[in-house]
mmCIF file of C-alpha atoms in Angstrom:
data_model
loop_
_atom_site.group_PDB
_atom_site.id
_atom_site.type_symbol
_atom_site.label_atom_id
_atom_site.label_comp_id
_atom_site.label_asym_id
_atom_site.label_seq_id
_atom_site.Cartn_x
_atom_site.Cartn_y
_atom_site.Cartn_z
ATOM 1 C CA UNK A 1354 2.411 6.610 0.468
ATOM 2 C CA UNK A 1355 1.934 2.875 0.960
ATOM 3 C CA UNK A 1356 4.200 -0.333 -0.441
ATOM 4 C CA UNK A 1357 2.543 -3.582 -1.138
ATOM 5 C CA UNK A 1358 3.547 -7.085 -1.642
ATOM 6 C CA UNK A 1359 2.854 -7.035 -5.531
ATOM 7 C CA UNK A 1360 1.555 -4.971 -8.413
ATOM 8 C CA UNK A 1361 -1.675 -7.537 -7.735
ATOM 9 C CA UNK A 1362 -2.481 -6.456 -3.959
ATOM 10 C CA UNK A 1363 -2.031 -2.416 -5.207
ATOM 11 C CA UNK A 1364 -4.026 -2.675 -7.611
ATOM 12 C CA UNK A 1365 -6.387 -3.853 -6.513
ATOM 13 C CA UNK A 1366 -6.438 -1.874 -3.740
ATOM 14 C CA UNK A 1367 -6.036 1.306 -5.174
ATOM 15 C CA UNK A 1368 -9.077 0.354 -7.544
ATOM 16 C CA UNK A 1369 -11.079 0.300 -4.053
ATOM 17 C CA UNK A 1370 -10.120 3.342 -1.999
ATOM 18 C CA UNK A 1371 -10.776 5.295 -5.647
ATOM 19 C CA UNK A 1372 -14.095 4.302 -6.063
ATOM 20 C CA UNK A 1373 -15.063 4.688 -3.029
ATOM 21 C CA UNK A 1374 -13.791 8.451 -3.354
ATOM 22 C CA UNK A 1375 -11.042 8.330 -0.323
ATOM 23 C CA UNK A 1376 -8.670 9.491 -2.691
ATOM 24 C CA UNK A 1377 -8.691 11.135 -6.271
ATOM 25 C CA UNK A 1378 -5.918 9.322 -7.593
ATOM 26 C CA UNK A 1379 -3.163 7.328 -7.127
ATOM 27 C CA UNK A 1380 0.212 6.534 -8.610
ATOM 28 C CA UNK A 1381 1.625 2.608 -9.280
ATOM 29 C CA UNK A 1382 5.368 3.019 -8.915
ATOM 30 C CA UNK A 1383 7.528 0.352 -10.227
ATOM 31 C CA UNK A 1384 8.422 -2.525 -8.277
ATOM 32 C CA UNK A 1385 11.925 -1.348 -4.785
ATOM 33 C CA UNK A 1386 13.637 -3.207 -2.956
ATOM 34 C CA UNK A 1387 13.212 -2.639 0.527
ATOM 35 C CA UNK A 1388 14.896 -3.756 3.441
ATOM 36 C CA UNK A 1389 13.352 -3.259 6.786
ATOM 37 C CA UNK A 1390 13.203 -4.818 10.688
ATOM 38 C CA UNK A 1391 10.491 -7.323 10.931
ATOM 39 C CA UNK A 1392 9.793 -10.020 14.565
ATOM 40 C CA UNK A 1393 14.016 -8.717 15.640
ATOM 41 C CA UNK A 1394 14.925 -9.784 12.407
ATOM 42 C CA UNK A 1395 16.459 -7.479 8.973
ATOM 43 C CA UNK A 1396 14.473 -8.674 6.397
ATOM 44 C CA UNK A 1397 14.677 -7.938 2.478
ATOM 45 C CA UNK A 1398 11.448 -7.859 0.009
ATOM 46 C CA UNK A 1399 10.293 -6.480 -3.561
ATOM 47 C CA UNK A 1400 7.604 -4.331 -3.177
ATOM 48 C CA UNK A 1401 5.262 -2.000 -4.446
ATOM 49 C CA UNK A 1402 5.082 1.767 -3.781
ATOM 50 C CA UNK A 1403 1.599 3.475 -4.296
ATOM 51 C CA UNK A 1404 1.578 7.366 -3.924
ATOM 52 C CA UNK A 1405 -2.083 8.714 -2.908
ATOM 53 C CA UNK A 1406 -3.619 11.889 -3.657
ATOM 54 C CA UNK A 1407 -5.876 12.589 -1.410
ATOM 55 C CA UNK A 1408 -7.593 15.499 0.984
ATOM 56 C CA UNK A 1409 -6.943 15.866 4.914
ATOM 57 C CA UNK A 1410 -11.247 15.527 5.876
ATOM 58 C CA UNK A 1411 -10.541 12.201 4.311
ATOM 59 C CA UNK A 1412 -7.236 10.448 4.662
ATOM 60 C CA UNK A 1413 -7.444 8.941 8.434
ATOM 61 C CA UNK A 1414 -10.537 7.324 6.383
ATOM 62 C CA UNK A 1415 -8.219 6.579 3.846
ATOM 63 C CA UNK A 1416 -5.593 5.061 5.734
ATOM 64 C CA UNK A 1417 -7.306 2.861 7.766
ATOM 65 C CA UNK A 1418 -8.986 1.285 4.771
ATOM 66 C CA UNK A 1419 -6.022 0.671 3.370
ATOM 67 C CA UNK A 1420 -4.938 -1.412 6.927
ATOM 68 C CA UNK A 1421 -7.864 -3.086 6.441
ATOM 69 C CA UNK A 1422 -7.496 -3.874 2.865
ATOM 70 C CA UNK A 1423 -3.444 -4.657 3.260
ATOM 71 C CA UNK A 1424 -2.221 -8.264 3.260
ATOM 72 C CA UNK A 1425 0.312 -6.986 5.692
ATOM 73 C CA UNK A 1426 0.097 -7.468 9.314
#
């Protein structure tokens, strides 16, 4: 599971960490609202929720492509 700043960013990020097989699939959710601590401060943001289906030999791979990909610091 993974949010992202807009349908743009997981898209095309899911398109990438598919075809390069570190996971099978993966589900576009429709836009949250989510509300989280960011630098001391509560911050509020529409993002994107991504489910990924993938297998345990390959999801630290898949996770930290997906940090690498993520606009997100």
């Amino acid at each position: 599971y993974a949010v992202f700043a807009d349908r743009d960013e997981a898209e095309r990020i899911t398109r990438v960490v598919v075809e390069e097989r570190l996971a099978a699939c993966a589900n576009i959710l429709r836009a949250c609202r989510s509300i989280y601590r960011w630098q001391d401060k509560v911050e509020e943001a529409d993002e994107v929720p991504v489910l990924f289906k993938t297998g345990a030999a390959v999801a630290e791979r898949l996770i930290a492509r997906i940090a690498e990909l993520h606009s997100y610091d």
